Amino acid sequence: MTDTETIRQRVEKLLRQAADREGTPEGATFRDKAFELMARYSIEQSQLRGDTGADSHRVGEFTVHHRGSYSDLQSRLLTHLASVLHCRAVVFRSPGRSTVDRTVVFGRRHHLDRVEVLHTALSLHLVSGATAAVTTAPGDGGHATRRRRRSWMLGFIASVTERLRTVEDSHTGDFARDGQPGEVVLLDDAALADRAMRDRFPFLRRDRRRIGALDPDSYREGVAAGERTDLGQARVAGARALPGPGGACLLYTSDAADERS
């Protein structure tokens, strides 16, 4: 496979095609192809680098500074992608506010590459998709519009990360290395990321902030935008069960004033 920049360009192209065809089976197919390409890239990089000896404990990091509206949901997308792809993330909120200043992600380099590429492409669609899907109607106050857009984004994040998890789970066995099964290798990768995170920021706490009230219709539209194909989830009352907004992501947070370098 080619170098990281070439893979980045191919993935970004596929995700742009998915966004252009949002709401169609073709759009879902393009997004799946992007996730599949990133999974195969990570597998090959893991094998080619021969992570043994000193290199076996090498963990990197990158920081995203969030700008513009809905910074907490931009960060939420990033933390969920990181969790699915065996990394760990720390969220730094502005003191006394719900807005997020930055998010720091830790992980093995081949996992970090995937998180960074996917977040760059998907975060653009997160806000623009919600803005296009939820327009302000006559007599609709700004608060109601904001709640519906946030609900759409939460649905999109839950759906996209669930789809990514399905692709990632299908490749678990491919990460086998040095006689260890893929499940063990990936658990070790996540443990290394967690250790690096806690060494870098020892004053962490779990993020237990409430999501807030959801608009059910907008949430469903966000789910549909991220997931058009039934992946076989349990059905309730004849309808596919929607992914929950919380997901299986461990969120860690720290105020900017608490940081210790």
Tab-separated table of C-alpha atoms in Angstrom:
chain	number	residue	atom	x	y	z
A	1	MET	CA	0.000	0.000	0.000
A	2	THR	CA	1.125	3.571	-0.614
A	3	ASP	CA	2.195	6.184	1.906
A	4	THR	CA	0.024	7.914	4.470
A	5	GLU	CA	-0.637	11.043	2.408
A	6	THR	CA	-1.897	9.008	-0.546
A	7	ILE	CA	-4.191	7.016	1.729
A	8	ARG	CA	-5.421	10.262	3.296
A	9	GLN	CA	-6.333	11.665	-0.106
A	10	ARG	CA	-8.171	8.509	-1.129
A	11	VAL	CA	-10.128	8.344	2.125
A	12	GLU	CA	-11.042	12.035	2.002
A	13	LYS	CA	-12.268	11.593	-1.584
A	14	LEU	CA	-14.448	8.640	-0.592
A	15	LEU	CA	-15.929	10.552	2.350
A	16	ARG	CA	-16.650	13.572	0.135
A	17	GLN	CA	-18.455	11.247	-2.268
A	18	ALA	CA	-20.408	9.825	0.671
A	19	ALA	CA	-21.432	13.329	1.776
A	20	ASP	CA	-22.465	14.294	-1.762
A	21	ARG	CA	-24.741	11.235	-1.902
A	22	GLU	CA	-26.033	11.492	1.636
A	23	GLY	CA	-29.295	9.650	2.113
A	24	THR	CA	-28.655	7.071	-0.615
A	25	PRO	CA	-27.266	3.511	-0.573
A	26	GLU	CA	-24.330	4.798	-2.640
A	27	GLY	CA	-23.427	7.250	0.104
A	28	ALA	CA	-23.307	4.474	2.699
A	29	THR	CA	-21.184	2.356	0.353
A	30	PHE	CA	-18.612	5.117	-0.139
A	31	ARG	CA	-18.325	5.609	3.631
A	32	ASP	CA	-17.855	1.880	4.205
A	33	LYS	CA	-15.126	1.798	1.564
A	34	ALA	CA	-13.310	4.617	3.368
A	35	PHE	CA	-13.482	2.759	6.691
A	36	GLU	CA	-12.346	-0.474	5.051
A	37	LEU	CA	-9.390	1.267	3.401
A	38	MET	CA	-8.288	2.761	6.716
A	39	ALA	CA	-8.556	-0.610	8.464
A	40	ARG	CA	-6.347	-2.308	5.856
A	41	TYR	CA	-3.852	0.563	6.062
A	42	SER	CA	-3.549	0.195	9.832
A	43	ILE	CA	-3.103	-3.578	9.595
A	44	GLU	CA	-0.288	-3.254	7.059
A	45	GLN	CA	1.449	-0.500	9.000
A	46	SER	CA	1.244	-2.573	12.182
A	47	GLN	CA	2.912	-5.522	10.479
A	48	LEU	CA	5.484	-3.573	8.457
A	49	ARG	CA	6.814	-1.615	11.404
A	50	GLY	CA	7.701	-4.790	13.258
A	51	ASP	CA	6.625	-3.402	16.630
A	52	THR	CA	9.041	-5.321	18.809
A	53	GLY	CA	11.540	-4.340	21.453
A	54	ALA	CA	11.622	-0.630	22.295
A	55	ASP	CA	9.249	0.213	19.446
A	56	SER	CA	6.557	-2.037	20.905
A	57	HIS	CA	5.801	0.614	23.559
A	58	ARG	CA	5.949	3.667	21.322
A	59	VAL	CA	2.838	5.815	21.577
A	60	GLY	CA	2.240	9.171	19.930
A	61	GLU	CA	-0.269	11.959	20.379
A	62	PHE	CA	-1.892	14.807	18.495
A	63	THR	CA	-4.029	17.762	19.546
A	64	VAL	CA	-7.088	19.238	17.870
A	65	HIS	CA	-8.007	22.818	18.778
A	66	HIS	CA	-11.746	23.189	18.280
A	67	ARG	CA	-13.038	26.334	16.640
A	68	GLY	CA	-16.485	27.607	15.794
A	69	SER	CA	-19.894	26.395	16.919
A	70	TYR	CA	-20.658	23.067	18.565
A	71	SER	CA	-17.104	22.528	19.776
A	72	ASP	CA	-18.295	19.950	22.323
A	73	LEU	CA	-19.836	17.826	19.565
A	74	GLN	CA	-16.800	18.208	17.316
A	75	SER	CA	-14.786	16.871	20.255
A	76	ARG	CA	-17.341	14.134	20.875
A	77	LEU	CA	-16.920	12.852	17.329
A	78	LEU	CA	-13.145	12.783	17.847
A	79	THR	CA	-13.285	10.963	21.185
A	80	HIS	CA	-15.648	8.321	19.811
A	81	LEU	CA	-13.468	7.686	16.764
A	82	ALA	CA	-10.459	7.401	19.078
A	83	SER	CA	-12.222	4.914	21.322
A	84	VAL	CA	-13.249	2.649	18.435
A	85	LEU	CA	-9.724	2.757	16.973
A	86	HIS	CA	-7.914	1.714	20.177
A	87	CYS	CA	-6.786	5.191	21.238
A	88	ARG	CA	-7.579	7.382	24.240
A	89	ALA	CA	-8.583	11.038	24.358
A	90	VAL	CA	-8.648	13.836	26.919
A	91	VAL	CA	-11.108	16.708	26.542
A	92	PHE	CA	-10.176	20.179	27.817
A	93	ARG	CA	-13.199	22.361	28.431
A	94	SER	CA	-13.094	26.114	28.796
A	95	PRO	CA	-13.245	26.882	32.544
A	96	GLY	CA	-16.841	27.219	33.710
A	97	ARG	CA	-18.279	26.591	30.248
A	98	SER	CA	-19.557	23.653	28.189
A	99	THR	CA	-17.450	24.580	25.159
A	100	VAL	CA	-14.355	22.490	24.447
A	101	ASP	CA	-11.019	24.168	23.903
A	102	ARG	CA	-9.046	21.189	22.646
A	103	THR	CA	-8.852	17.407	22.603
A	104	VAL	CA	-5.609	15.432	22.940
A	105	VAL	CA	-5.533	11.916	21.462
A	106	PHE	CA	-3.014	9.193	22.380
A	107	GLY	CA	-2.316	5.958	20.538
A	108	ARG	CA	-0.058	3.880	18.343
A	109	ARG	CA	0.871	5.782	15.187
A	110	HIS	CA	-1.044	3.565	12.757
A	111	HIS	CA	-4.193	4.050	14.834
A	112	LEU	CA	-3.626	7.803	15.280
A	113	ASP	CA	-3.299	8.236	11.506
A	114	ARG	CA	-6.757	6.767	11.046
A	115	VAL	CA	-8.353	8.841	13.793
A	116	GLU	CA	-6.884	12.052	12.394
A	117	VAL	CA	-7.871	11.368	8.772
A	118	LEU	CA	-11.426	10.300	9.598
A	119	HIS	CA	-12.032	13.138	12.037
A	120	THR	CA	-10.795	15.769	9.577
A	121	ALA	CA	-13.224	14.578	6.923
A	122	LEU	CA	-16.228	13.697	9.087
A	123	SER	CA	-16.125	16.818	11.283
A	124	LEU	CA	-16.716	18.975	8.213
A	125	HIS	CA	-19.892	17.056	7.451
A	126	LEU	CA	-20.971	16.999	11.096
A	127	VAL	CA	-21.759	20.723	11.228
A	128	SER	CA	-22.627	21.343	7.584
A	129	GLY	CA	-24.910	18.297	7.484
A	130	ALA	CA	-26.804	19.396	10.576
A	131	THR	CA	-27.136	22.946	9.250
A	132	ALA	CA	-28.506	21.716	5.926
A	133	ALA	CA	-30.844	19.161	7.504
A	134	VAL	CA	-32.284	21.446	10.191
A	135	THR	CA	-33.427	24.800	8.878
A	136	THR	CA	-35.056	27.536	10.918
A	137	ALA	CA	-38.809	27.569	10.383
A	138	PRO	CA	-41.009	30.662	10.839
A	139	GLY	CA	-41.682	31.157	14.523
A	140	ASP	CA	-38.989	28.648	15.486
A	141	GLY	CA	-36.785	30.159	18.156
A	142	GLY	CA	-33.032	29.903	18.006
A	143	HIS	CA	-32.955	27.604	21.036
A	144	ALA	CA	-35.236	25.059	19.349
A	145	THR	CA	-33.157	25.113	16.168
A	146	ARG	CA	-29.954	24.612	18.141
A	147	ARG	CA	-31.449	21.663	20.036
A	148	ARG	CA	-32.579	19.997	16.815
A	149	ARG	CA	-29.161	20.477	15.209
A	150	ARG	CA	-27.389	19.093	18.248
A	151	SER	CA	-29.732	16.099	18.203
A	152	TRP	CA	-28.961	15.510	14.522
A	153	MET	CA	-25.216	15.605	15.251
A	154	LEU	CA	-25.535	13.177	18.165
A	155	GLY	CA	-27.408	10.753	15.934
A	156	PHE	CA	-24.804	11.113	13.204
A	157	ILE	CA	-21.920	10.505	15.634
A	158	ALA	CA	-23.585	7.441	17.154
A	159	SER	CA	-24.372	5.956	13.756
A	160	VAL	CA	-21.028	6.620	12.083
A	161	THR	CA	-19.016	5.245	14.992
A	162	GLU	CA	-21.237	2.161	15.181
A	163	ARG	CA	-20.616	1.529	11.483
A	164	LEU	CA	-16.877	2.049	11.983
A	165	ARG	CA	-16.892	-0.381	14.901
A	166	THR	CA	-18.528	-3.035	12.708
A	167	VAL	CA	-15.783	-2.682	10.089
A	168	GLU	CA	-13.045	-2.658	12.733
A	169	ASP	CA	-14.414	-5.745	14.495
A	170	SER	CA	-14.408	-7.653	11.220
A	171	HIS	CA	-10.624	-7.112	10.964
A	172	THR	CA	-9.650	-7.899	14.562
A	173	GLY	CA	-8.017	-11.189	13.639
A	174	ASP	CA	-5.868	-9.485	10.988
A	175	PHE	CA	-3.922	-7.612	13.687
A	176	ALA	CA	-2.376	-10.859	14.989
A	177	ARG	CA	1.360	-10.405	15.505
A	178	ASP	CA	4.270	-12.393	16.971
A	179	GLY	CA	2.046	-15.320	17.877
A	180	GLN	CA	-0.513	-13.155	19.675
A	181	PRO	CA	-4.122	-13.091	18.473
A	182	GLY	CA	-5.465	-9.811	17.139
A	183	GLU	CA	-7.735	-9.324	20.139
A	184	VAL	CA	-4.741	-9.328	22.488
A	185	VAL	CA	-2.681	-7.042	20.252
A	186	LEU	CA	-5.448	-4.444	20.097
A	187	LEU	CA	-6.108	-4.628	23.832
A	188	ASP	CA	-2.393	-4.028	24.410
A	189	ASP	CA	-2.501	-1.062	22.006
A	190	ALA	CA	-5.395	0.487	23.942
A	191	ALA	CA	-3.633	-0.162	27.275
A	192	LEU	CA	-0.471	1.566	26.027
A	193	ALA	CA	-2.529	4.566	24.914
A	194	ASP	CA	-4.255	4.694	28.294
A	195	ARG	CA	-0.934	4.567	30.143
A	196	ALA	CA	0.550	7.345	28.005
A	197	MET	CA	-2.540	9.479	28.582
A	198	ARG	CA	-2.350	9.099	32.362
A	199	ASP	CA	1.393	9.730	32.431
A	200	ARG	CA	0.901	12.933	30.449
A	201	PHE	CA	-2.177	14.114	32.355
A	202	PRO	CA	-2.324	12.530	35.834
A	203	PHE	CA	-5.156	14.785	37.058
A	204	LEU	CA	-7.995	13.314	34.996
A	205	ARG	CA	-11.604	12.617	35.820
A	206	ARG	CA	-14.372	10.879	33.965
A	207	ASP	CA	-16.600	13.213	31.987
A	208	ARG	CA	-20.126	12.753	33.325
A	209	ARG	CA	-21.825	15.725	31.711
A	210	ARG	CA	-25.386	15.152	30.597
A	211	ILE	CA	-26.139	15.300	26.905
A	212	GLY	CA	-29.287	17.347	27.413
A	213	ALA	CA	-32.747	17.027	25.916
A	214	LEU	CA	-32.929	15.439	22.483
A	215	ASP	CA	-35.293	16.078	19.630
A	216	PRO	CA	-36.235	12.497	18.614
A	217	ASP	CA	-37.010	13.272	14.969
A	218	SER	CA	-33.760	15.158	14.423
A	219	TYR	CA	-31.796	12.429	16.181
A	220	ARG	CA	-33.297	9.813	13.873
A	221	GLU	CA	-32.426	11.938	10.854
A	222	GLY	CA	-28.828	12.148	12.062
A	223	VAL	CA	-28.700	8.390	12.540
A	224	ALA	CA	-30.083	7.897	9.038
A	225	ALA	CA	-27.471	10.258	7.608
A	226	GLY	CA	-24.671	8.191	9.101
A	227	GLU	CA	-26.180	4.758	8.604
A	228	ARG	CA	-28.474	3.775	5.734
A	229	THR	CA	-27.886	0.042	5.894
A	230	ASP	CA	-29.428	-2.267	8.488
A	231	LEU	CA	-26.477	-4.016	10.142
A	232	GLY	CA	-28.712	-6.490	11.931
A	233	GLN	CA	-29.260	-4.643	15.195
A	234	ALA	CA	-32.070	-5.763	17.473
A	235	ARG	CA	-35.496	-4.557	16.402
A	236	VAL	CA	-38.095	-3.054	18.666
A	237	ALA	CA	-41.743	-2.789	17.621
A	238	GLY	CA	-40.786	-3.627	14.043
A	239	ALA	CA	-38.201	-0.839	13.712
A	240	ARG	CA	-34.409	-1.020	13.832
A	241	ALA	CA	-33.103	-0.080	17.238
A	242	LEU	CA	-31.279	3.245	17.131
A	243	PRO	CA	-27.753	3.503	18.526
A	244	GLY	CA	-27.677	5.346	21.810
A	245	PRO	CA	-26.108	8.815	21.971
A	246	GLY	CA	-23.717	7.795	24.730
A	247	GLY	CA	-22.048	4.892	22.984
A	248	ALA	CA	-19.337	2.735	24.534
A	249	CYS	CA	-16.791	5.521	24.817
A	250	LEU	CA	-14.876	6.390	27.978
A	251	LEU	CA	-14.559	10.166	28.126
A	252	TYR	CA	-11.872	11.861	30.220
A	253	THR	CA	-11.789	15.563	30.886
A	254	SER	CA	-9.724	18.219	32.579
A	255	ASP	CA	-10.098	21.976	32.859
A	256	ALA	CA	-7.311	23.962	31.239
A	257	ALA	CA	-6.248	25.181	34.659
A	258	ASP	CA	-5.685	21.584	35.839
A	259	GLU	CA	-3.141	20.688	33.154
A	260	ARG	CA	0.303	19.599	34.309
A	261	SER	CA	2.978	19.328	31.613
